[in-house]
PDB file of C-alpha atoms in Angstrom:
ATOM      1  CA  VAL L   6       0.000   0.000   0.000  1.00  0.00           C
ATOM      2  CA  HIS L   7       2.820   2.396   0.847  1.00  0.00           C
ATOM      3  CA  GLU L   8       4.547   1.638  -2.447  1.00  0.00           C
ATOM      4  CA  ILE L   9       1.322   2.335  -4.360  1.00  0.00           C
ATOM      5  CA  ALA L  10       0.885   5.606  -2.479  1.00  0.00           C
ATOM      6  CA  ARG L  11       4.487   6.537  -3.239  1.00  0.00           C
ATOM      7  CA  LEU L  12       3.911   5.998  -6.959  1.00  0.00           C
ATOM      8  CA  TRP L  13       0.547   7.817  -7.068  1.00  0.00           C
ATOM      9  CA  PRO L  14       0.562  10.193  -4.064  1.00  0.00           C
ATOM     10  CA  ALA L  15      -2.338  12.292  -5.383  1.00  0.00           C
ATOM     11  CA  ARG L  16      -4.619   9.255  -5.690  1.00  0.00           C
ATOM     12  CA  PHE L  17      -3.925   7.029  -2.676  1.00  0.00           C
ATOM     13  CA  ILE L  18      -3.962   7.778   1.054  1.00  0.00           C
ATOM     14  CA  PRO L  19      -2.219   4.995   3.025  1.00  0.00           C
ATOM     15  CA  PHE L  20      -3.694   3.942   6.361  1.00  0.00           C
ATOM     16  CA  VAL L  21      -2.168   1.178   8.479  1.00  0.00           C
ATOM     17  CA  THR L  22      -3.718  -1.177  10.993  1.00  0.00           C
ATOM     18  CA  LEU L  23      -2.505  -2.812  14.207  1.00  0.00           C
ATOM     19  CA  ASN L  24      -3.051  -6.069  16.042  1.00  0.00           C
ATOM     20  CA  THR L  25      -4.640  -4.954  19.292  1.00  0.00           C
ATOM     21  CA  GLU L  26      -2.788  -7.715  21.180  1.00  0.00           C
ATOM     22  CA  ASP L  27       0.715  -6.524  20.242  1.00  0.00           C
ATOM     23  CA  PRO L  28       2.469  -4.862  23.198  1.00  0.00           C
ATOM     24  CA  ASP L  29       4.565  -2.466  21.083  1.00  0.00           C
ATOM     25  CA  ASN L  30       1.755  -0.878  19.088  1.00  0.00           C
ATOM     26  CA  VAL L  31       2.751   2.727  19.758  1.00  0.00           C
ATOM     27  CA  GLU L  32       6.259   2.057  18.451  1.00  0.00           C
ATOM     28  CA  ARG L  33       4.827   0.215  15.418  1.00  0.00           C
ATOM     29  CA  LEU L  34       2.453   3.059  14.638  1.00  0.00           C
ATOM     30  CA  GLU L  35       5.165   5.663  14.990  1.00  0.00           C
ATOM     31  CA  ARG L  36       7.414   3.751  12.575  1.00  0.00           C
ATOM     32  CA  TRP L  37       4.661   3.493   9.959  1.00  0.00           C
ATOM     33  CA  VAL L  38       3.794   7.164  10.242  1.00  0.00           C
ATOM     34  CA  LYS L  39       7.453   8.036   9.650  1.00  0.00           C
ATOM     35  CA  LYS L  40       7.275   5.848   6.525  1.00  0.00           C
ATOM     36  CA  GLY L  41       4.312   7.835   5.235  1.00  0.00           C
ATOM     37  CA  ALA L  42       1.120   6.485   6.819  1.00  0.00           C
ATOM     38  CA  LYS L  43      -1.608   9.142   6.893  1.00  0.00           C
ATOM     39  CA  GLY L  44      -3.981   7.398   9.285  1.00  0.00           C
ATOM     40  CA  LEU L  45      -4.815   4.351  11.381  1.00  0.00           C
ATOM     41  CA  LYS L  46      -7.612   1.870  10.612  1.00  0.00           C
ATOM     42  CA  LEU L  47      -8.926  -0.227  13.516  1.00  0.00           C
ATOM     43  CA  TYR L  48     -11.270  -3.189  13.114  1.00  0.00           C
ATOM     44  CA  SER L  49     -11.512  -3.980  16.822  1.00  0.00           C
ATOM     45  CA  GLY L  50     -15.112  -2.774  17.050  1.00  0.00           C
ATOM     46  CA  HIS L  51     -16.218  -5.191  14.323  1.00  0.00           C
ATOM     47  CA  LYS L  52     -18.085  -8.143  15.834  1.00  0.00           C
ATOM     48  CA  MET L  53     -15.872 -10.714  14.115  1.00  0.00           C
ATOM     49  CA  PHE L  54     -12.608  -9.122  15.272  1.00  0.00           C
ATOM     50  CA  TYR L  55     -13.953  -8.367  18.728  1.00  0.00           C
ATOM     51  CA  GLU L  56     -14.851 -12.001  19.292  1.00  0.00           C
ATOM     52  CA  ILE L  57     -11.453 -13.174  18.020  1.00  0.00           C
ATOM     53  CA  HIS L  58      -9.324 -10.933  20.209  1.00  0.00           C
ATOM     54  CA  LYS L  59     -11.705 -10.728  23.167  1.00  0.00           C
ATOM     55  CA  LEU L  60     -10.252  -7.388  24.222  1.00  0.00           C
ATOM     56  CA  PRO L  61     -12.500  -4.505  25.290  1.00  0.00           C
ATOM     57  CA  LEU L  62     -12.282  -1.389  23.157  1.00  0.00           C
ATOM     58  CA  ASP L  63     -11.001   0.567  26.162  1.00  0.00           C
ATOM     59  CA  HIS L  64      -8.304  -2.018  26.935  1.00  0.00           C
ATOM     60  CA  PRO L  65      -5.330  -0.318  28.678  1.00  0.00           C
ATOM     61  CA  GLY L  66      -2.990  -1.642  25.997  1.00  0.00           C
ATOM     62  CA  MET L  67      -4.738   0.446  23.338  1.00  0.00           C
ATOM     63  CA  ILE L  68      -5.328   3.663  25.295  1.00  0.00           C
ATOM     64  CA  SER L  69      -1.710   4.694  24.679  1.00  0.00           C
ATOM     65  CA  VAL L  70      -2.310   4.225  20.929  1.00  0.00           C
ATOM     66  CA  TYR L  71      -5.405   6.415  21.024  1.00  0.00           C
ATOM     67  CA  ARG L  72      -3.543   9.070  22.983  1.00  0.00           C
ATOM     68  CA  TRP L  73      -0.561   8.980  20.593  1.00  0.00           C
ATOM     69  CA  ALA L  74      -2.914   9.442  17.645  1.00  0.00           C
ATOM     70  CA  ALA L  75      -4.657  12.331  19.418  1.00  0.00           C
ATOM     71  CA  ALA L  76      -1.367  14.028  20.285  1.00  0.00           C
ATOM     72  CA  HIS L  77      -0.084  13.730  16.702  1.00  0.00           C
ATOM     73  CA  LYS L  78      -3.437  14.582  15.071  1.00  0.00           C
ATOM     74  CA  LEU L  79      -3.423  11.290  13.192  1.00  0.00           C
ATOM     75  CA  PRO L  80      -6.904  10.388  11.868  1.00  0.00           C
ATOM     76  CA  VAL L  81      -8.228   7.079  13.207  1.00  0.00           C
ATOM     77  CA  LEU L  82     -10.820   5.229  11.127  1.00  0.00           C
ATOM     78  CA  TRP L  83     -12.394   2.934  13.722  1.00  0.00           C
ATOM     79  CA  HIS L  84     -15.106   0.427  12.834  1.00  0.00           C
ATOM     80  CA  VAL L  85     -17.300   0.213  15.934  1.00  0.00           C
ATOM     81  CA  ASN L  86     -20.674  -1.509  15.948  1.00  0.00           C
ATOM     82  CA  THR L  87     -22.368   1.021  18.196  1.00  0.00           C
ATOM     83  CA  GLY L  88     -25.592  -0.974  18.013  1.00  0.00           C
ATOM     84  CA  ILE L  89     -24.100  -3.498  20.450  1.00  0.00           C
ATOM     85  CA  GLN L  90     -24.412  -1.917  23.882  1.00  0.00           C
ATOM     86  CA  GLU L  91     -21.256  -3.517  25.290  1.00  0.00           C
ATOM     87  CA  TYR L  92     -19.166  -2.189  22.410  1.00  0.00           C
ATOM     88  CA  TYR L  93     -20.778   1.213  22.624  1.00  0.00           C
ATOM     89  CA  GLN L  94     -20.039   1.682  26.323  1.00  0.00           C
ATOM     90  CA  GLU L  95     -16.417   0.581  25.888  1.00  0.00           C
ATOM     91  CA  PHE L  96     -16.122   2.924  22.920  1.00  0.00           C
ATOM     92  CA  LEU L  97     -17.384   5.897  24.956  1.00  0.00           C
ATOM     93  CA  SER L  98     -14.977   4.979  27.751  1.00  0.00           C
ATOM     94  CA  ALA L  99     -12.069   4.969  25.274  1.00  0.00           C
ATOM     95  CA  LEU L 100     -13.092   8.405  23.989  1.00  0.00           C
ATOM     96  CA  ASP L 101     -13.044   9.783  27.520  1.00  0.00           C
ATOM     97  CA  LYS L 102      -9.515   8.419  28.021  1.00  0.00           C
ATOM     98  CA  ALA L 103      -8.156   9.926  24.768  1.00  0.00           C
ATOM     99  CA  PRO L 104      -9.805  13.332  24.281  1.00  0.00           C
ATOM    100  CA  GLY L 105      -9.206  15.136  21.029  1.00  0.00           C
ATOM    101  CA  MET L 106      -8.627  12.034  18.903  1.00  0.00           C
ATOM    102  CA  ILE L 107      -9.500  12.701  15.261  1.00  0.00           C
ATOM    103  CA  LEU L 108     -11.900   9.825  14.862  1.00  0.00           C
ATOM    104  CA  ILE L 109     -13.863   8.631  11.838  1.00  0.00           C
ATOM    105  CA  VAL L 110     -16.559   6.124  12.786  1.00  0.00           C
ATOM    106  CA  PRO L 111     -17.747   4.829   9.394  1.00  0.00           C
ATOM    107  CA  HIS L 112     -21.189   3.840   8.148  1.00  0.00           C
ATOM    108  CA  HIS L 113     -23.088   6.674   9.849  1.00  0.00           C
ATOM    109  CA  CYS L 114     -21.442   5.472  13.069  1.00  0.00           C
ATOM    110  CA  MET L 115     -23.241   2.149  12.497  1.00  0.00           C
ATOM    111  CA  SER L 116     -26.356   3.947  13.726  1.00  0.00           C
ATOM    112  CA  THR L 117     -28.778   4.152  10.809  1.00  0.00           C
ATOM    113  CA  LYS L 118     -31.324   2.325  12.968  1.00  0.00           C
ATOM    114  CA  SER L 119     -30.848   4.903  15.700  1.00  0.00           C
ATOM    115  CA  PRO L 120     -30.338   8.463  14.433  1.00  0.00           C
ATOM    116  CA  THR L 121     -30.549   9.595  18.057  1.00  0.00           C
ATOM    117  CA  ARG L 122     -27.399   7.608  18.816  1.00  0.00           C
ATOM    118  CA  LEU L 123     -25.704   9.008  15.704  1.00  0.00           C
ATOM    119  CA  ARG L 124     -26.354  12.530  16.910  1.00  0.00           C
ATOM    120  CA  GLU L 125     -25.206  11.628  20.427  1.00  0.00           C
ATOM    121  CA  ILE L 126     -21.859  10.377  19.098  1.00  0.00           C
ATOM    122  CA  LEU L 127     -21.226  13.429  16.933  1.00  0.00           C
ATOM    123  CA  ALA L 128     -22.172  15.749  19.781  1.00  0.00           C
ATOM    124  CA  ARG L 129     -19.573  14.241  22.133  1.00  0.00           C
ATOM    125  CA  SER L 130     -16.604  15.868  20.421  1.00  0.00           C
ATOM    126  CA  PRO L 131     -15.908  18.228  17.501  1.00  0.00           C
ATOM    127  CA  THR L 132     -13.208  15.795  16.291  1.00  0.00           C
ATOM    128  CA  ILE L 133     -15.579  12.862  15.690  1.00  0.00           C
ATOM    129  CA  TYR L 134     -16.598  12.292  12.066  1.00  0.00           C
ATOM    130  CA  THR L 135     -18.376   9.664  10.014  1.00  0.00           C
ATOM    131  CA  ASP L 136     -18.796   8.591   6.407  1.00  0.00           C
ATOM    132  CA  ILE L 137     -21.816   7.669   4.337  1.00  0.00           C
ATOM    133  CA  SER L 138     -20.645   4.202   3.215  1.00  0.00           C
ATOM    134  CA  HIS L 139     -22.381   0.931   4.025  1.00  0.00           C
ATOM    135  CA  GLY L 140     -20.359  -1.935   2.623  1.00  0.00           C
ATOM    136  CA  THR L 141     -21.781  -4.989   0.894  1.00  0.00           C
ATOM    137  CA  PRO L 142     -24.858  -4.557  -1.318  1.00  0.00           C
ATOM    138  CA  ALA L 143     -27.215  -6.217   1.186  1.00  0.00           C
ATOM    139  CA  PHE L 144     -25.922  -4.216   4.151  1.00  0.00           C
ATOM    140  CA  MET L 145     -25.937  -1.062   2.053  1.00  0.00           C
ATOM    141  CA  ALA L 146     -29.526  -1.513   0.853  1.00  0.00           C
ATOM    142  CA  ASP L 147     -30.727  -2.148   4.410  1.00  0.00           C
ATOM    143  CA  ALA L 148     -28.959   0.984   5.691  1.00  0.00           C
ATOM    144  CA  LEU L 149     -30.405   3.136   2.907  1.00  0.00           C
ATOM    145  CA  ARG L 150     -33.875   1.842   3.794  1.00  0.00           C
ATOM    146  CA  GLN L 151     -33.293   2.810   7.431  1.00  0.00           C
ATOM    147  CA  ILE L 152     -32.253   6.335   6.419  1.00  0.00           C
ATOM    148  CA  ALA L 153     -35.290   6.585   4.143  1.00  0.00           C
ATOM    149  CA  LYS L 154     -37.551   5.807   7.117  1.00  0.00           C
ATOM    150  CA  HIS L 155     -36.376   9.013   8.825  1.00  0.00           C
ATOM    151  CA  PRO L 156     -35.346  11.412   6.047  1.00  0.00           C
ATOM    152  CA  TYR L 157     -36.195  14.573   7.968  1.00  0.00           C
ATOM    153  CA  THR L 158     -34.318  13.408  11.066  1.00  0.00           C
ATOM    154  CA  PHE L 159     -31.203  12.530   9.097  1.00  0.00           C
ATOM    155  CA  LYS L 160     -31.423  15.748   7.100  1.00  0.00           C
ATOM    156  CA  LYS L 161     -31.571  17.684  10.361  1.00  0.00           C
ATOM    157  CA  ILE L 162     -28.454  15.891  11.662  1.00  0.00           C
ATOM    158  CA  TYR L 163     -26.589  16.611   8.422  1.00  0.00           C
ATOM    159  CA  ARG L 164     -27.484  20.272   8.725  1.00  0.00           C
ATOM    160  CA  GLU L 165     -26.511  20.383  12.404  1.00  0.00           C
ATOM    161  CA  PHE L 166     -23.104  18.789  11.744  1.00  0.00           C
ATOM    162  CA  PRO L 167     -22.271  19.853   8.155  1.00  0.00           C
ATOM    163  CA  ASP L 168     -18.514  19.442   8.622  1.00  0.00           C
ATOM    164  CA  ARG L 169     -18.629  15.927  10.110  1.00  0.00           C
ATOM    165  CA  PHE L 170     -19.745  13.775   7.155  1.00  0.00           C
ATOM    166  CA  MET L 171     -17.575  12.637   4.282  1.00  0.00           C
ATOM    167  CA  TRP L 172     -17.814  10.498   1.190  1.00  0.00           C
ATOM    168  CA  GLY L 173     -17.145   6.786   1.404  1.00  0.00           C
ATOM    169  CA  SER L 174     -18.267   3.876  -0.744  1.00  0.00           C
ATOM    170  CA  ASP L 175     -16.785   0.804   1.023  1.00  0.00           C
ATOM    171  CA  THR L 176     -17.124  -0.784  -2.412  1.00  0.00           C
ATOM    172  CA  VAL L 177     -14.113  -3.085  -2.508  1.00  0.00           C
ATOM    173  CA  VAL L 178     -12.352  -3.591  -5.829  1.00  0.00           C
ATOM    174  CA  THR L 179     -11.887  -7.303  -6.567  1.00  0.00           C
ATOM    175  CA  PRO L 180     -11.532  -9.345  -9.789  1.00  0.00           C
ATOM    176  CA  HIS L 181     -15.142 -10.578  -9.531  1.00  0.00           C
ATOM    177  CA  PRO L 182     -16.525 -10.544 -13.119  1.00  0.00           C
ATOM    178  CA  LYS L 183     -19.819  -8.950 -12.030  1.00  0.00           C
ATOM    179  CA  LYS L 184     -18.019  -5.956 -10.518  1.00  0.00           C
ATOM    180  CA  THR L 185     -17.952  -4.020 -13.750  1.00  0.00           C
ATOM    181  CA  ASP L 186     -17.542  -0.277 -14.237  1.00  0.00           C
ATOM    182  CA  ARG L 187     -21.312  -0.094 -14.578  1.00  0.00           C
ATOM    183  CA  TRP L 188     -21.786  -1.941 -11.282  1.00  0.00           C
ATOM    184  CA  PHE L 189     -19.437   0.424  -9.441  1.00  0.00           C
ATOM    185  CA  GLY L 190     -21.251   3.354 -10.996  1.00  0.00           C
ATOM    186  CA  THR L 191     -24.583   1.986  -9.816  1.00  0.00           C
ATOM    187  CA  MET L 192     -23.299   1.459  -6.260  1.00  0.00           C
ATOM    188  CA  CYS L 193     -21.892   4.979  -6.011  1.00  0.00           C
ATOM    189  CA  GLY L 194     -24.963   6.392  -7.721  1.00  0.00           C
ATOM    190  CA  MET L 195     -27.158   5.164  -4.879  1.00  0.00           C
ATOM    191  CA  TYR L 196     -25.128   7.247  -2.409  1.00  0.00           C
ATOM    192  CA  PHE L 197     -25.337  10.287  -4.692  1.00  0.00           C
ATOM    193  CA  GLY L 198     -29.084   9.776  -4.918  1.00  0.00           C
ATOM    194  CA  MET L 199     -29.495   9.396  -1.168  1.00  0.00           C
ATOM    195  CA  LEU L 200     -27.679  12.670  -0.580  1.00  0.00           C
ATOM    196  CA  GLY L 201     -28.929  14.901  -3.358  1.00  0.00           C
ATOM    197  CA  ASP L 202     -32.239  13.697  -4.784  1.00  0.00           C
ATOM    198  CA  LYS L 203     -35.816  13.873  -3.564  1.00  0.00           C
ATOM    199  CA  SER L 204     -36.119  10.180  -4.442  1.00  0.00           C
ATOM    200  CA  PHE L 205     -33.626   7.608  -5.672  1.00  0.00           C
ATOM    201  CA  VAL L 206     -33.488   3.992  -6.799  1.00  0.00           C
ATOM    202  CA  VAL L 207     -31.919   1.266  -4.663  1.00  0.00           C
ATOM    203  CA  HIS L 208     -30.629  -1.788  -6.521  1.00  0.00           C
ATOM    204  CA  SER L 209     -30.548  -5.129  -4.703  1.00  0.00           C
ATOM    205  CA  TYR L 210     -28.058  -7.912  -5.460  1.00  0.00           C
ATOM    206  CA  ASP L 211     -27.560 -11.497  -4.393  1.00  0.00           C
ATOM    207  CA  LYS L 212     -24.278 -12.850  -2.982  1.00  0.00           C
ATOM    208  CA  ASN L 213     -22.932 -13.337  -6.510  1.00  0.00           C
ATOM    209  CA  TYR L 214     -23.697  -9.706  -7.441  1.00  0.00           C
ATOM    210  CA  ASN L 215     -26.643 -10.552  -9.685  1.00  0.00           C
ATOM    211  CA  GLU L 216     -29.261  -7.798  -9.570  1.00  0.00           C
ATOM    212  CA  THR L 217     -32.470  -9.054  -7.976  1.00  0.00           C
ATOM    213  CA  GLY L 218     -34.665  -5.962  -7.990  1.00  0.00           C
ATOM    214  CA  THR L 219     -35.057  -2.245  -7.464  1.00  0.00           C
ATOM    215  CA  GLU L 220     -37.078   0.031  -5.215  1.00  0.00           C
ATOM    216  CA  THR L 221     -37.549   3.780  -4.999  1.00  0.00           C
ATOM    217  CA  LEU L 222     -36.861   5.516  -1.676  1.00  0.00           C
ATOM    218  CA  PRO L 223     -37.063   9.132  -0.507  1.00  0.00           C
ATOM    219  CA  GLY L 224     -33.715  10.927  -0.600  1.00  0.00           C
ATOM    220  CA  LEU L 225     -32.393  13.670   1.659  1.00  0.00           C
ATOM    221  CA  ASP L 226     -32.356  16.338  -1.088  1.00  0.00           C
ATOM    222  CA  LEU L 227     -29.474  18.177   0.581  1.00  0.00           C
ATOM    223  CA  PRO L 228     -28.443  21.599  -0.754  1.00  0.00           C
ATOM    224  CA  GLU L 229     -25.476  21.701  -3.122  1.00  0.00           C
ATOM    225  CA  ASP L 230     -23.161  23.480  -0.702  1.00  0.00           C
ATOM    226  CA  LEU L 231     -23.673  20.759   1.899  1.00  0.00           C
ATOM    227  CA  GLN L 232     -23.166  18.034  -0.683  1.00  0.00           C
ATOM    228  CA  ARG L 233     -19.885  19.689  -1.676  1.00  0.00           C
ATOM    229  CA  ARG L 234     -18.678  19.495   1.916  1.00  0.00           C
ATOM    230  CA  ILE L 235     -19.593  15.816   2.174  1.00  0.00           C
ATOM    231  CA  LEU L 236     -18.161  14.844  -1.195  1.00  0.00           C
ATOM    232  CA  GLN L 237     -14.982  16.897  -1.100  1.00  0.00           C
ATOM    233  CA  THR L 238     -14.033  19.653   1.290  1.00  0.00           C
ATOM    234  CA  ASN L 239     -14.612  17.871   4.611  1.00  0.00           C
ATOM    235  CA  ALA L 240     -12.196  15.092   3.638  1.00  0.00           C
ATOM    236  CA  GLU L 241      -9.674  17.625   2.336  1.00  0.00           C
ATOM    237  CA  ARG L 242      -9.667  19.290   5.731  1.00  0.00           C
ATOM    238  CA  ILE L 243      -9.790  16.163   7.917  1.00  0.00           C
ATOM    239  CA  LEU L 244      -7.154  14.235   5.961  1.00  0.00           C
ATOM    240  CA  GLY L 245      -4.960  17.241   5.249  1.00  0.00           C
ATOM    241  CA  LEU L 246      -5.407  17.070   1.486  1.00  0.00           C
ATOM    242  CA  LYS L 247      -5.169  19.762  -1.126  1.00  0.00           C
ATOM    243  CA  PRO L 248      -7.623  20.079  -4.038  1.00  0.00           C
ATOM    244  CA  LEU L 249      -6.321  18.584  -7.282  1.00  0.00           C
TER     245      LEU L 249
END
């Protein structure tokens, strides 16, 4: 990843990850940042990784990592399933122990089913951000349906925190033959529609990426200036980028 970013620095932003069980994580992170890492990605709040490592999110061994990232203003992209109460409480405890951490909690903070919780997370600190991505087609379609159930509530949150949302697709590039340019365009188009249109079409796919149907949902119809922040300028500021 670092070699790719070295060859195309205007197109790739290298993040690194850590094994939460390693005792020398601060030293590891510092070495990678010196080599060019622009951020840290943590999976420890993902149910699968949490159950493997069996370490709480506020484990003392990771607090020093969070504090190092906060002190050096290194963005941390941290997947935390805030819908699981145990994870959520440990997550809040970690935030209290490392104030000021530049934190991106993806997928609307995993709170599309609870916009109240989404707002609560963003209100805790001005350095907490989120993205609009939602991963696999099935997970994505379900999240978009949840947002469409409360369009006015989500629109209000976007307006209240206009500088805290950024673009993300979580649409992983693989050699799968069904992941064509058209498919990627359709996936990204659903996010564009959710943000900017009064209504938009959601495409559903099976596990082999065959389209199984469509449905029309209400969009957020956000103003263009707010869309610009989400799609471009917020990330430029948070990640320290310059416009191309």
